């Protein structure tokens, strides 16, 4: 199975961005780990990051026709604001797992609401990069 790992705004800043909250790994560290975790469960993982909502929308729309069987998605702050991303996930037939490095429920109130949660198969938050591993393992197991 092919799995798409998508990261949204500001996640390119990992490693230097609020490390007490998001950890010291860079996005590249996490993406390399995702590829290895994918291999260990028989999946091919491809990773992309964008700070632009429209670019994320296009990747979601194109995922199934590009051969992906599932998406691991950290939408960053768009999680809490984007109805467009919610509608894009609802428009596709492959499963999407919502992932957050931090425990959003233990943070500011505005992070408690996810617009995308209801259209994802599940949500993982607060496990750091291990959340990506859990999501990849879950999706590979469905394939
Ligand atoms: C990442 C962000 O950029 C925040 O806007 C979210 C999420 C939380 C994370 O924990 O990975 O609120």
PDB file of C-alpha atoms and ligand atoms in Angstrom:
ATOM      1  CA  UNK A   1       0.000   0.000   0.000  1.00  0.00           C
ATOM      2  CA  UNK A   2       1.064   3.588  -0.657  1.00  0.00           C
ATOM      3  CA  UNK A   3       0.515   6.023   2.229  1.00  0.00           C
ATOM      4  CA  UNK A   4       0.654   9.806   1.917  1.00  0.00           C
ATOM      5  CA  UNK A   5       1.934  11.771   4.923  1.00  0.00           C
ATOM      6  CA  UNK A   6       0.811  15.398   4.726  1.00  0.00           C
ATOM      7  CA  UNK A   7       1.976  18.178   7.023  1.00  0.00           C
ATOM      8  CA  UNK A   8       0.451  21.636   7.025  1.00  0.00           C
ATOM      9  CA  UNK A   9       1.491  25.142   8.036  1.00  0.00           C
ATOM     10  CA  UNK A  10       4.504  25.819  10.239  1.00  0.00           C
ATOM     11  CA  UNK A  11       5.477  22.156  10.473  1.00  0.00           C
ATOM     12  CA  UNK A  12       8.485  22.967   8.300  1.00  0.00           C
ATOM     13  CA  UNK A  13       9.665  24.880  11.397  1.00  0.00           C
ATOM     14  CA  UNK A  14       9.900  21.751  13.572  1.00  0.00           C
ATOM     15  CA  UNK A  15      13.174  21.490  15.456  1.00  0.00           C
ATOM     16  CA  UNK A  16      13.409  25.248  15.996  1.00  0.00           C
ATOM     17  CA  UNK A  17       9.730  25.938  16.684  1.00  0.00           C
ATOM     18  CA  UNK A  18       8.685  25.777  20.379  1.00  0.00           C
ATOM     19  CA  UNK A  19      10.636  22.553  21.045  1.00  0.00           C
ATOM     20  CA  UNK A  20       9.092  22.162  24.516  1.00  0.00           C
ATOM     21  CA  UNK A  21       5.753  21.635  22.751  1.00  0.00           C
ATOM     22  CA  UNK A  22       6.671  20.084  19.423  1.00  0.00           C
ATOM     23  CA  UNK A  23       9.931  18.282  20.251  1.00  0.00           C
ATOM     24  CA  UNK A  24      13.420  18.663  18.844  1.00  0.00           C
ATOM     25  CA  UNK A  25      13.060  16.537  15.711  1.00  0.00           C
ATOM     26  CA  UNK A  26      13.009  18.371  12.418  1.00  0.00           C
ATOM     27  CA  UNK A  27      10.326  17.652   9.828  1.00  0.00           C
ATOM     28  CA  UNK A  28      12.976  15.854   7.790  1.00  0.00           C
ATOM     29  CA  UNK A  29      13.750  13.599  10.796  1.00  0.00           C
ATOM     30  CA  UNK A  30      10.057  12.741  11.099  1.00  0.00           C
ATOM     31  CA  UNK A  31       9.598  12.198   7.367  1.00  0.00           C
ATOM     32  CA  UNK A  32      12.616   9.870   7.196  1.00  0.00           C
ATOM     33  CA  UNK A  33      11.241   7.945  10.177  1.00  0.00           C
ATOM     34  CA  UNK A  34       7.836   7.695   8.466  1.00  0.00           C
ATOM     35  CA  UNK A  35       9.430   6.159   5.370  1.00  0.00           C
ATOM     36  CA  UNK A  36      11.230   3.578   7.559  1.00  0.00           C
ATOM     37  CA  UNK A  37       8.089   2.845   9.604  1.00  0.00           C
ATOM     38  CA  UNK A  38       6.254   2.357   6.337  1.00  0.00           C
ATOM     39  CA  UNK A  39       8.845  -0.145   5.092  1.00  0.00           C
ATOM     40  CA  UNK A  40       8.573  -2.092   8.360  1.00  0.00           C
ATOM     41  CA  UNK A  41       4.853  -2.640   7.753  1.00  0.00           C
ATOM     42  CA  UNK A  42       5.091  -3.200   3.997  1.00  0.00           C
ATOM     43  CA  UNK A  43       3.958   0.282   2.943  1.00  0.00           C
ATOM     44  CA  UNK A  44       5.519   2.885   0.679  1.00  0.00           C
ATOM     45  CA  UNK A  45       5.350   6.282   2.372  1.00  0.00           C
ATOM     46  CA  UNK A  46       5.538   9.597   0.532  1.00  0.00           C
ATOM     47  CA  UNK A  47       5.710  12.856   2.496  1.00  0.00           C
ATOM     48  CA  UNK A  48       4.760  16.432   1.631  1.00  0.00           C
ATOM     49  CA  UNK A  49       4.485  19.679   3.568  1.00  0.00           C
ATOM     50  CA  UNK A  50       2.907  22.980   2.598  1.00  0.00           C
ATOM     51  CA  UNK A  51       2.072  26.238   4.307  1.00  0.00           C
ATOM     52  CA  UNK A  52      -0.694  26.790   1.722  1.00  0.00           C
ATOM     53  CA  UNK A  53      -4.220  25.534   2.201  1.00  0.00           C
ATOM     54  CA  UNK A  54      -4.878  25.213  -1.535  1.00  0.00           C
ATOM     55  CA  UNK A  55      -1.812  23.057  -2.068  1.00  0.00           C
ATOM     56  CA  UNK A  56      -2.964  20.724   0.727  1.00  0.00           C
ATOM     57  CA  UNK A  57      -6.430  20.603  -0.884  1.00  0.00           C
ATOM     58  CA  UNK A  58      -4.922  19.582  -4.231  1.00  0.00           C
ATOM     59  CA  UNK A  59      -2.840  16.795  -2.669  1.00  0.00           C
ATOM     60  CA  UNK A  60      -5.922  15.434  -0.875  1.00  0.00           C
ATOM     61  CA  UNK A  61      -8.010  15.542  -4.081  1.00  0.00           C
ATOM     62  CA  UNK A  62      -5.323  13.771  -6.086  1.00  0.00           C
ATOM     63  CA  UNK A  63      -4.301  11.168  -3.496  1.00  0.00           C
ATOM     64  CA  UNK A  64      -6.556   8.323  -4.577  1.00  0.00           C
ATOM     65  CA  UNK A  65      -5.894   8.686  -8.308  1.00  0.00           C
ATOM     66  CA  UNK A  66      -2.174   8.843  -7.485  1.00  0.00           C
ATOM     67  CA  UNK A  67      -2.478   5.386  -5.951  1.00  0.00           C
ATOM     68  CA  UNK A  68      -2.508   6.208  -2.246  1.00  0.00           C
ATOM     69  CA  UNK A  69      -4.575   3.962   0.006  1.00  0.00           C
ATOM     70  CA  UNK A  70      -4.603   6.307   2.988  1.00  0.00           C
ATOM     71  CA  UNK A  71      -3.421   9.665   4.303  1.00  0.00           C
ATOM     72  CA  UNK A  72      -1.754  10.637   7.577  1.00  0.00           C
ATOM     73  CA  UNK A  73      -2.573  14.309   8.034  1.00  0.00           C
ATOM     74  CA  UNK A  74      -1.240  16.901  10.438  1.00  0.00           C
ATOM     75  CA  UNK A  75      -3.108  19.968   9.239  1.00  0.00           C
ATOM     76  CA  UNK A  76      -1.409  22.232  11.804  1.00  0.00           C
ATOM     77  CA  UNK A  77      -3.479  25.300  12.635  1.00  0.00           C
ATOM     78  CA  UNK A  78      -5.764  24.656   9.633  1.00  0.00           C
ATOM     79  CA  UNK A  79      -7.206  21.860  11.774  1.00  0.00           C
ATOM     80  CA  UNK A  80      -8.972  24.510  13.817  1.00  0.00           C
ATOM     81  CA  UNK A  81     -10.024  26.808  10.979  1.00  0.00           C
ATOM     82  CA  UNK A  82     -10.445  25.059   7.658  1.00  0.00           C
ATOM     83  CA  UNK A  83     -13.848  23.956   6.461  1.00  0.00           C
ATOM     84  CA  UNK A  84     -12.305  23.606   2.993  1.00  0.00           C
ATOM     85  CA  UNK A  85      -9.931  20.890   4.228  1.00  0.00           C
ATOM     86  CA  UNK A  86     -12.831  19.212   6.031  1.00  0.00           C
ATOM     87  CA  UNK A  87     -14.824  19.161   2.802  1.00  0.00           C
ATOM     88  CA  UNK A  88     -11.849  17.857   0.811  1.00  0.00           C
ATOM     89  CA  UNK A  89     -11.428  14.907   3.201  1.00  0.00           C
ATOM     90  CA  UNK A  90     -15.170  14.234   3.043  1.00  0.00           C
ATOM     91  CA  UNK A  91     -14.953  14.194  -0.763  1.00  0.00           C
ATOM     92  CA  UNK A  92     -12.466  11.311  -1.018  1.00  0.00           C
ATOM     93  CA  UNK A  93     -12.923   7.593  -0.489  1.00  0.00           C
ATOM     94  CA  UNK A  94      -9.611   6.721   1.184  1.00  0.00           C
ATOM     95  CA  UNK A  95      -9.137   6.901   4.963  1.00  0.00           C
ATOM     96  CA  UNK A  96      -7.457   9.896   6.579  1.00  0.00           C
ATOM     97  CA  UNK A  97      -5.927   9.761  10.081  1.00  0.00           C
ATOM     98  CA  UNK A  98      -5.608  13.110  11.867  1.00  0.00           C
ATOM     99  CA  UNK A  99      -2.312  13.449  13.750  1.00  0.00           C
ATOM    100  CA  UNK A 100      -0.951  16.096  16.079  1.00  0.00           C
ATOM    101  CA  UNK A 101       2.396  16.059  17.820  1.00  0.00           C
ATOM    102  CA  UNK A 102       1.068  17.901  20.861  1.00  0.00           C
ATOM    103  CA  UNK A 103      -1.969  17.125  22.996  1.00  0.00           C
ATOM    104  CA  UNK A 104      -4.263  19.758  21.556  1.00  0.00           C
ATOM    105  CA  UNK A 105      -6.895  19.114  24.239  1.00  0.00           C
ATOM    106  CA  UNK A 106      -4.401  20.141  26.935  1.00  0.00           C
ATOM    107  CA  UNK A 107      -3.613  23.450  25.208  1.00  0.00           C
ATOM    108  CA  UNK A 108      -5.493  26.665  24.390  1.00  0.00           C
ATOM    109  CA  UNK A 109      -9.252  26.416  23.897  1.00  0.00           C
ATOM    110  CA  UNK A 110      -9.018  27.349  20.234  1.00  0.00           C
ATOM    111  CA  UNK A 111      -7.037  24.143  19.653  1.00  0.00           C
ATOM    112  CA  UNK A 112      -9.739  21.948  21.201  1.00  0.00           C
ATOM    113  CA  UNK A 113     -11.972  22.073  18.138  1.00  0.00           C
ATOM    114  CA  UNK A 114     -10.971  20.153  15.038  1.00  0.00           C
ATOM    115  CA  UNK A 115     -12.952  20.820  11.875  1.00  0.00           C
ATOM    116  CA  UNK A 116     -11.512  17.684  10.279  1.00  0.00           C
ATOM    117  CA  UNK A 117     -11.971  15.134  13.090  1.00  0.00           C
ATOM    118  CA  UNK A 118     -15.492  14.096  12.101  1.00  0.00           C
ATOM    119  CA  UNK A 119     -14.451  13.170   8.560  1.00  0.00           C
ATOM    120  CA  UNK A 120     -11.259  11.346   9.563  1.00  0.00           C
ATOM    121  CA  UNK A 121     -11.246   7.679  10.605  1.00  0.00           C
ATOM    122  CA  UNK A 122      -9.511   8.656  13.838  1.00  0.00           C
ATOM    123  CA  UNK A 123      -7.361  11.174  15.643  1.00  0.00           C
ATOM    124  CA  UNK A 124      -4.012  10.795  17.408  1.00  0.00           C
ATOM    125  CA  UNK A 125      -2.695  13.695  19.499  1.00  0.00           C
ATOM    126  CA  UNK A 126      -0.011  14.117  22.118  1.00  0.00           C
ATOM    127  CA  UNK A 127       2.215  11.167  21.245  1.00  0.00           C
ATOM    128  CA  UNK A 128       4.825  13.243  19.418  1.00  0.00           C
ATOM    129  CA  UNK A 129       6.246  11.621  16.307  1.00  0.00           C
ATOM    130  CA  UNK A 130       5.031   8.226  17.547  1.00  0.00           C
ATOM    131  CA  UNK A 131       1.586   9.376  16.450  1.00  0.00           C
ATOM    132  CA  UNK A 132       2.737   9.224  12.832  1.00  0.00           C
ATOM    133  CA  UNK A 133       4.032   5.683  13.374  1.00  0.00           C
ATOM    134  CA  UNK A 134       0.721   4.587  14.893  1.00  0.00           C
ATOM    135  CA  UNK A 135      -1.216   6.115  12.004  1.00  0.00           C
ATOM    136  CA  UNK A 136       1.008   4.466   9.370  1.00  0.00           C
ATOM    137  CA  UNK A 137       0.753   1.089  11.119  1.00  0.00           C
ATOM    138  CA  UNK A 138      -3.030   1.426  11.306  1.00  0.00           C
ATOM    139  CA  UNK A 139      -3.433   2.378   7.628  1.00  0.00           C
ATOM    140  CA  UNK A 140      -1.044  -0.360   6.446  1.00  0.00           C
ATOM    141  CA  UNK A 141      -3.055  -2.865   8.463  1.00  0.00           C
ATOM    142  CA  UNK A 142      -6.246  -1.859   6.657  1.00  0.00           C
ATOM    143  CA  UNK A 143      -4.682  -2.238   3.238  1.00  0.00           C
TER     144      UNK A 143
HETATM  145  C1  LIG B   1       0.492  21.637  15.044  1.00  0.00           C
HETATM  146  C2  LIG B   1       0.210  22.951  14.905  1.00  0.00           C
HETATM  147  O1  LIG B   1       0.896  23.711  14.060  1.00  0.00           O
HETATM  148  C3  LIG B   1      -0.826  23.607  15.713  1.00  0.00           C
HETATM  149  O2  LIG B   1      -1.424  24.683  15.048  1.00  0.00           O
HETATM  150  C4  LIG B   1      -1.885  22.635  16.187  1.00  0.00           C
HETATM  151  C5  LIG B   1      -0.344  20.727  15.848  1.00  0.00           C
HETATM  152  C6  LIG B   1      -1.236  21.423  16.827  1.00  0.00           C
HETATM  153  C7  LIG B   1       0.493  19.607  16.450  1.00  0.00           C
HETATM  154  O3  LIG B   1       0.476  19.403  17.662  1.00  0.00           O
HETATM  155  O4  LIG B   1       1.171  18.898  15.696  1.00  0.00           O
HETATM  156  O5  LIG B   1      -2.746  23.274  17.088  1.00  0.00           O
END
